[in-house]
Coordinates of C-alpha atoms and ligand atoms in Angstrom, one line a residue:
M1 CA 7.5 18.4 -10.8
R2 CA 7.5 15.0 -12.5
I3 CA 8.4 11.7 -10.8
L4 CA 9.0 8.4 -12.6
A5 CA 8.4 5.4 -10.2
I6 CA 9.2 1.7 -10.5
E7 CA 7.6 -1.0 -8.4
T8 CA 8.8 -4.7 -8.6
S9 CA 8.4 -5.9 -5.0
C10 CA 6.2 -9.0 -5.7
D11 CA 4.5 -10.1 -8.9
E12 CA 3.4 -6.9 -10.5
T13 CA 5.9 -5.0 -12.7
A14 CA 4.8 -1.4 -12.6
V15 CA 5.9 2.0 -13.9
A16 CA 4.2 5.3 -13.4
V17 CA 4.8 9.0 -13.9
L18 CA 3.0 11.4 -11.6
E19 CA 3.1 15.2 -12.0
D20 CA 2.5 17.5 -9.1
K21 CA 1.1 14.8 -6.8
T22 CA -2.2 14.5 -8.6
S23 CA -1.8 14.4 -12.4
V24 CA -1.4 10.9 -13.6
L25 CA 0.7 10.9 -16.8
V26 CA 1.6 7.2 -17.0
N27 CA 0.3 4.2 -15.0
L28 CA 1.4 0.8 -16.3
V29 CA 1.1 -2.5 -14.5
A30 CA 2.1 -5.8 -16.0
S31 CA 0.6 -8.5 -13.8
Q32 CA 2.3 -11.9 -13.6
A33 CA -0.8 -13.6 -12.2
D34 CA -1.1 -15.9 -15.2
V35 CA 2.5 -17.1 -14.8
H36 CA 2.2 -17.9 -11.1
R37 CA -1.3 -19.3 -11.3
K38 CA -0.2 -22.9 -12.0
F39 CA 2.0 -22.8 -8.9
G40 CA -0.9 -21.5 -6.7
G41 CA 1.3 -18.6 -5.5
V42 CA 4.3 -16.4 -6.4
V43 CA 7.5 -18.2 -7.2
P44 CA 10.2 -15.7 -6.3
E45 CA 12.8 -16.6 -8.9
I46 CA 10.2 -16.7 -11.7
A47 CA 8.9 -13.3 -10.5
A48 CA 12.4 -11.7 -10.7
R49 CA 13.0 -13.1 -14.2
H50 CA 9.7 -11.8 -15.5
H51 CA 10.3 -8.3 -13.9
L52 CA 13.6 -8.2 -15.9
E53 CA 11.7 -9.1 -19.1
N54 CA 8.7 -6.8 -18.5
I55 CA 10.4 -3.7 -17.1
K56 CA 12.0 -2.7 -20.4
Y57 CA 8.7 -2.7 -22.3
L58 CA 7.0 -0.7 -19.6
L59 CA 9.8 1.9 -19.5
F60 CA 9.9 2.2 -23.3
K61 CA 6.1 2.6 -23.3
A62 CA 6.3 5.3 -20.6
F63 CA 9.0 7.2 -22.5
R64 CA 6.8 7.2 -25.6
S65 CA 4.3 9.4 -23.7
V66 CA 6.7 11.3 -21.4
S67 CA 10.1 12.5 -22.5
P68 CA 12.8 11.2 -20.2
G69 CA 14.4 14.7 -20.2
S70 CA 11.3 16.1 -18.5
L71 CA 11.6 13.9 -15.4
D72 CA 12.8 15.5 -12.2
Y73 CA 13.2 12.4 -10.0
I74 CA 13.2 8.6 -10.2
A75 CA 11.6 6.6 -7.3
V76 CA 11.8 2.9 -6.7
T77 CA 10.5 0.4 -4.1
Y78 CA 13.5 -1.0 -2.2
G79 CA 11.5 -3.1 0.3
P80 CA 9.8 -4.9 1.8
G81 CA 9.3 -7.7 -0.7
L82 CA 11.0 -10.5 -2.6
V83 CA 14.7 -9.8 -2.7
G84 CA 15.3 -10.9 -6.3
A85 CA 12.2 -9.0 -7.5
L86 CA 13.2 -5.8 -5.7
L87 CA 16.7 -6.0 -7.1
V88 CA 15.4 -5.7 -10.6
G89 CA 13.6 -2.5 -9.9
V90 CA 16.4 -1.0 -7.8
S91 CA 19.1 -1.8 -10.4
V92 CA 17.0 -0.4 -13.3
A93 CA 16.2 2.8 -11.3
K94 CA 19.8 3.4 -10.5
G95 CA 20.7 3.0 -14.2
V96 CA 17.9 5.5 -15.2
A97 CA 19.0 7.9 -12.5
L98 CA 22.7 7.8 -13.6
T99 CA 21.8 8.1 -17.3
L100 CA 19.4 11.0 -16.9
G101 CA 21.4 12.6 -14.1
I102 CA 18.4 12.9 -11.8
P103 CA 18.1 12.1 -8.1
L104 CA 17.1 8.7 -6.9
I105 CA 14.5 8.1 -4.2
G106 CA 14.1 4.8 -2.4
V107 CA 10.5 4.2 -1.3
N108 CA 9.2 1.8 1.4
H109 CA 6.4 -0.3 -0.2
L110 CA 4.2 0.2 2.9
H111 CA 4.6 4.0 2.6
G112 CA 3.4 3.5 -1.0
H113 CA 0.3 1.7 0.1
I114 CA -0.6 4.4 2.6
S115 CA 0.0 7.1 -0.1
S116 CA -2.4 5.4 -2.4
V117 CA -5.2 7.0 -0.5
Y118 CA -3.9 10.5 -1.3
L119 CA -4.6 9.7 -5.0
A120 CA -8.3 9.8 -4.1
Y121 CA -8.1 12.3 -1.2
P122 CA -5.3 14.7 -1.9
D123 CA -6.2 16.9 1.1
L124 CA -6.4 14.1 3.7
K125 CA -4.2 14.8 6.7
P126 CA -3.2 12.9 9.8
P127 CA -4.2 11.9 12.4
F128 CA -5.7 8.7 11.2
V129 CA -5.6 5.0 11.8
V130 CA -4.4 2.9 8.9
L131 CA -5.6 -0.7 8.3
L132 CA -3.0 -2.1 5.9
A133 CA -4.2 -5.5 4.6
S134 CA -2.2 -7.0 1.8
G135 CA -0.7 -10.3 0.7
G136 CA 2.4 -9.8 2.9
H137 CA 1.1 -7.6 5.7
T138 CA -1.8 -7.0 8.0
E139 CA -1.1 -4.1 10.3
I140 CA -2.8 -1.3 12.2
V141 CA -0.8 1.9 12.2
L142 CA -1.5 5.0 14.1
V143 CA -0.4 8.0 12.0
R144 CA -0.1 11.4 13.6
K145 CA 1.5 14.5 12.1
E146 CA 5.0 13.7 13.1
S147 CA 4.9 10.1 14.1
L148 CA 3.8 6.7 12.9
R149 CA 3.3 3.8 15.2
V150 CA 2.5 0.2 14.4
I151 CA 0.0 -0.8 17.1
G152 CA -1.2 -4.1 15.7
K153 CA -0.1 -6.8 13.3
T154 CA -0.8 -10.3 12.3
L155 CA 0.9 -13.0 14.3
D156 CA 0.9 -15.5 11.4
D157 CA -0.7 -15.2 8.0
A158 CA -1.6 -11.8 6.4
A159 CA -5.3 -11.3 5.4
G160 CA -4.6 -11.4 1.7
E161 CA -2.5 -14.6 2.2
A162 CA -5.5 -16.1 4.0
F163 CA -7.7 -15.3 0.9
D164 CA -5.0 -16.8 -1.3
K165 CA -4.7 -20.0 0.7
V166 CA -8.5 -20.5 1.2
A167 CA -9.0 -19.9 -2.6
R168 CA -6.4 -22.7 -3.2
I169 CA -8.2 -25.0 -0.7
L170 CA -11.5 -24.4 -2.5
G171 CA -9.9 -24.8 -6.0
L172 CA -10.9 -21.3 -7.0
G173 CA -7.5 -20.2 -8.4
Y174 CA -5.1 -17.4 -8.0
P175 CA -4.9 -14.6 -6.9
G176 CA -7.3 -15.7 -4.2
G177 CA -8.8 -12.3 -3.1
P178 CA -10.7 -11.5 -6.2
K179 CA -11.6 -15.2 -6.8
I180 CA -13.1 -15.5 -3.3
E181 CA -14.9 -12.3 -3.7
E182 CA -16.4 -13.4 -7.0
A183 CA -17.5 -16.8 -5.6
A184 CA -18.8 -15.2 -2.4
R185 CA -21.3 -13.1 -4.4
K186 CA -23.2 -16.3 -5.2
G187 CA -22.8 -17.7 -1.7
N188 CA -24.5 -17.3 1.7
P189 CA -22.3 -15.6 4.3
E190 CA -24.4 -17.1 7.1
F191 CA -23.9 -20.6 5.8
H192 CA -21.3 -21.5 8.4
H193 CA -19.9 -19.5 11.3
F194 CA -16.1 -19.8 11.0
P195 CA -14.0 -18.6 13.9
R196 CA -13.1 -14.9 14.2
P197 CA -9.6 -15.3 15.7
K198 CA -8.7 -12.7 18.4
I199 CA -11.8 -10.6 17.7
H200 CA -12.5 -10.0 21.4
D201 CA -8.9 -9.6 22.5
R202 CA -7.9 -6.2 23.9
D203 CA -4.9 -5.8 21.5
Y204 CA -5.0 -4.9 17.8
D205 CA -3.2 -8.0 16.6
F206 CA -4.6 -10.5 14.1
S207 CA -4.3 -14.2 13.4
F208 CA -5.6 -15.8 10.2
A209 CA -3.8 -19.2 10.1
G210 CA -6.4 -20.9 12.4
L211 CA -9.3 -19.6 10.3
K212 CA -7.7 -21.0 7.1
T213 CA -7.3 -24.4 8.9
S214 CA -10.9 -24.4 10.0
V215 CA -12.0 -23.9 6.4
L216 CA -9.8 -26.9 5.5
Y217 CA -11.3 -29.1 8.2
F218 CA -14.8 -28.0 7.4
L219 CA -14.4 -28.9 3.8
K220 CA -13.0 -32.3 4.7
K221 CA -16.0 -33.0 6.9
N222 CA -18.5 -31.6 4.4
P223 CA -17.2 -32.4 1.0
G224 CA -20.5 -31.6 -0.6
A225 CA -20.6 -28.0 0.7
R226 CA -20.7 -25.4 -2.1
A227 CA -17.5 -23.4 -2.6
E228 CA -19.6 -20.2 -3.0
D229 CA -21.1 -20.6 0.5
I230 CA -17.8 -21.4 2.1
A231 CA -16.1 -18.5 0.4
A232 CA -18.9 -16.1 1.5
S233 CA -18.7 -17.4 5.1
F234 CA -14.9 -17.2 5.2
Q235 CA -14.9 -13.7 3.7
K236 CA -17.4 -12.5 6.3
A237 CA -15.2 -13.9 9.1
V238 CA -12.2 -12.0 7.8
V239 CA -14.2 -8.8 7.3
D240 CA -15.7 -9.0 10.8
V241 CA -12.2 -9.2 12.4
L242 CA -10.7 -6.4 10.2
V243 CA -13.6 -4.0 10.8
R244 CA -13.8 -4.7 14.6
K245 CA -10.0 -4.2 15.1
A246 CA -9.7 -1.1 13.0
F247 CA -12.6 0.7 14.8
K248 CA -11.3 -0.5 18.2
A249 CA -7.9 1.0 17.4
A250 CA -9.4 4.3 16.2
R251 CA -11.7 4.5 19.3
D252 CA -8.9 3.7 21.8
S253 CA -6.6 6.2 20.1
G254 CA -9.2 9.0 20.0
V255 CA -8.9 9.3 16.2
R256 CA -12.0 9.5 14.0
R257 CA -10.6 8.7 10.6
I258 CA -9.7 5.3 9.3
V259 CA -7.7 4.7 6.1
V260 CA -7.9 1.2 4.6
V261 CA -5.1 0.3 2.1
G262 CA -3.4 -2.8 0.6
G263 CA -4.7 -5.3 -1.9
V264 CA -7.5 -6.5 0.4
S265 CA -8.9 -2.9 0.4
A266 CA -10.2 -3.8 -3.1
N267 CA -12.8 -6.0 -1.4
A268 CA -16.3 -4.7 -1.8
M269 CA -17.6 -6.5 1.3
L270 CA -14.9 -5.0 3.5
K271 CA -15.6 -1.5 2.0
A272 CA -19.4 -1.8 2.6
A273 CA -18.9 -3.0 6.2
M274 CA -16.4 -0.3 7.0
Y275 CA -18.7 2.4 5.6
E276 CA -21.7 1.0 7.4
K277 CA -19.9 1.0 10.7
A278 CA -18.5 4.5 10.1
S279 CA -21.9 5.9 9.4
E280 CA -23.4 4.3 12.5
S281 CA -20.7 5.7 14.7
G282 CA -19.8 9.0 13.2
Y283 CA -16.3 8.0 11.9
E284 CA -14.9 8.7 8.5
V285 CA -13.3 6.0 6.4
F286 CA -11.1 6.4 3.3
F287 CA -10.2 3.8 0.7
P288 CA -7.9 4.3 -2.4
P289 CA -9.6 3.8 -5.7
V290 CA -9.9 0.1 -6.4
K291 CA -7.4 0.3 -9.3
Y292 CA -4.7 1.6 -6.9
A293 CA -5.4 -0.8 -4.1
T294 CA -3.2 -3.6 -5.3
D295 CA 0.4 -3.1 -6.1
N296 CA 1.2 -0.2 -8.6
A297 CA 3.9 2.4 -9.2
L298 CA 1.6 5.4 -8.9
M299 CA 1.4 5.0 -5.1
I300 CA 5.2 4.8 -5.0
A301 CA 5.5 8.0 -7.0
R302 CA 3.0 9.7 -4.6
A303 CA 5.1 8.6 -1.6
A304 CA 8.2 9.9 -3.2
F305 CA 6.7 13.4 -3.4
D306 CA 6.6 13.4 0.5
L307 CA 10.2 12.2 0.6
V308 CA 11.3 15.0 -1.8
E309 CA 9.6 17.5 0.6
R310 CA 11.5 16.1 3.5
G311 CA 14.8 16.0 1.5
K312 CA 15.1 12.2 1.8
F313 CA 17.0 11.1 -1.2
S314 CA 19.0 7.9 -1.9
D315 CA 22.1 7.3 -3.9
V316 CA 23.6 4.6 -6.0
S317 CA 24.4 2.6 -2.8
L318 CA 20.6 1.9 -2.4
N319 CA 20.0 -1.8 -1.9
A320 CA 17.0 -4.1 -1.8
V321 CA 15.8 -4.6 1.8
P322 CA 13.4 -7.6 1.9
Y323 CA 12.3 -7.1 5.5
L324 CA 12.3 -3.3 5.5
A325 CA 10.2 -2.1 8.5
W326 CA 8.1 1.0 9.0
E327 CA 10.7 3.1 10.8
D328 CA 11.9 5.1 7.8
V329 CA 8.4 6.0 6.6
I330 CA 8.1 9.2 8.6
Ligands
LIG1 O1 -1.1 -5.1 -1.9 P1 -1.0 -6.2 -2.8 O2 -1.3 -6.1 -4.3 O3 0.4 -6.9 -2.7 C1 1.1 -7.0 -1.5 O4 1.8 -6.0 -1.1 O5 1.0 -8.1 -0.9 O6 -2.0 -7.3 -2.2 C2 -2.2 -8.6 -2.8 C3 -3.2 -9.3 -1.9 C4 -3.4 -10.7 -2.4 O7 -3.2 -11.6 -1.3 C5 -4.8 -10.7 -2.9 O8 -5.4 -12.0 -2.8 C6 -5.4 -9.7 -2.1 O9 -4.5 -8.7 -1.9 N1 -6.6 -9.1 -2.8 C7 -7.9 -9.2 -2.3 C8 -8.7 -8.6 -3.3 N2 -7.9 -8.2 -4.3 C9 -6.6 -8.5 -4.0 N3 -8.4 -9.7 -1.2 C10 -9.7 -9.7 -1.0 N4 -10.6 -9.1 -1.9 C11 -10.1 -8.6 -3.1 N5 -11.0 -8.1 -3.9
LIG2 ZN1 1.6 -4.3 -1.8

């Protein structure tokens, strides 16, 4: 079975073809990072216009290696995300579905992120706790065989958003996550103890806005401080909170497996800290391959395989849903 998937929810235009859940036939990602860099973040209308421009090249390229006639389904991200950006992918997917006469599958982007872990661990099965940390979301989700429950979320900024904003404050550029990580490698994580918001609270919620502000104030008071040291200390604060809350959620839920997904799961310090804590406490942690941690269409194709098995198809009335929640994932 072959599924073609399209992802355009934010600033990556992506097309993939996955065969039988594990065989990657096509995986194309056109990043718009260079376009948005000068604005310090994603400009929604510019993102939509670039998706429109890029998607045709990616599809033509995909169809050079996989014949359109060999496809069984077409999947597309229909939310959450930027509405104009989503509409490009949804409209193109509808056109392809109608032209080829194959069924359309609308995929929740968050379901896609969770599915990215199956690309590395095809036999992984619930129950597990998911820490989803991306540019738009930071959530803890308890996944059992037949249910999925969001048990924690950020009350303000997402973890990736905090990386992006602090990178901007430090003048490190965009996207912030990889820039902070790179600078942090040359910095001292113990240089300054930034606050760890909500780390000792009994719930599984997060808050990163205050941490970002404390970086801003610290820099104002200490203009001579090295960006590398601030980046390393900030990164440590975020990682400490994410690790602590993920393990607390797993412990309280009686689940011994933790899955970490979303763009921030590409962070090597987070990965090292999660593995260290897991080995101390007898838990298992699972990350997607780094190349599938940030937005891509392969994870959308993988999620679509689950939807096919559950008979969940869409039709040409499929619309973009910018604030799509988790409910429809299971
Ligand atoms: O999942 P993703 O590609 O898009 C959303 O769905 O939001 O995540 C993008 C976010 C950005 O905020 C980016 O700065 C962050 O993930 N990110 C990272 C790293 N790579 C990407 N954060 C920390 N360390 C990284 N290496
Ligand atoms: Zn994403």
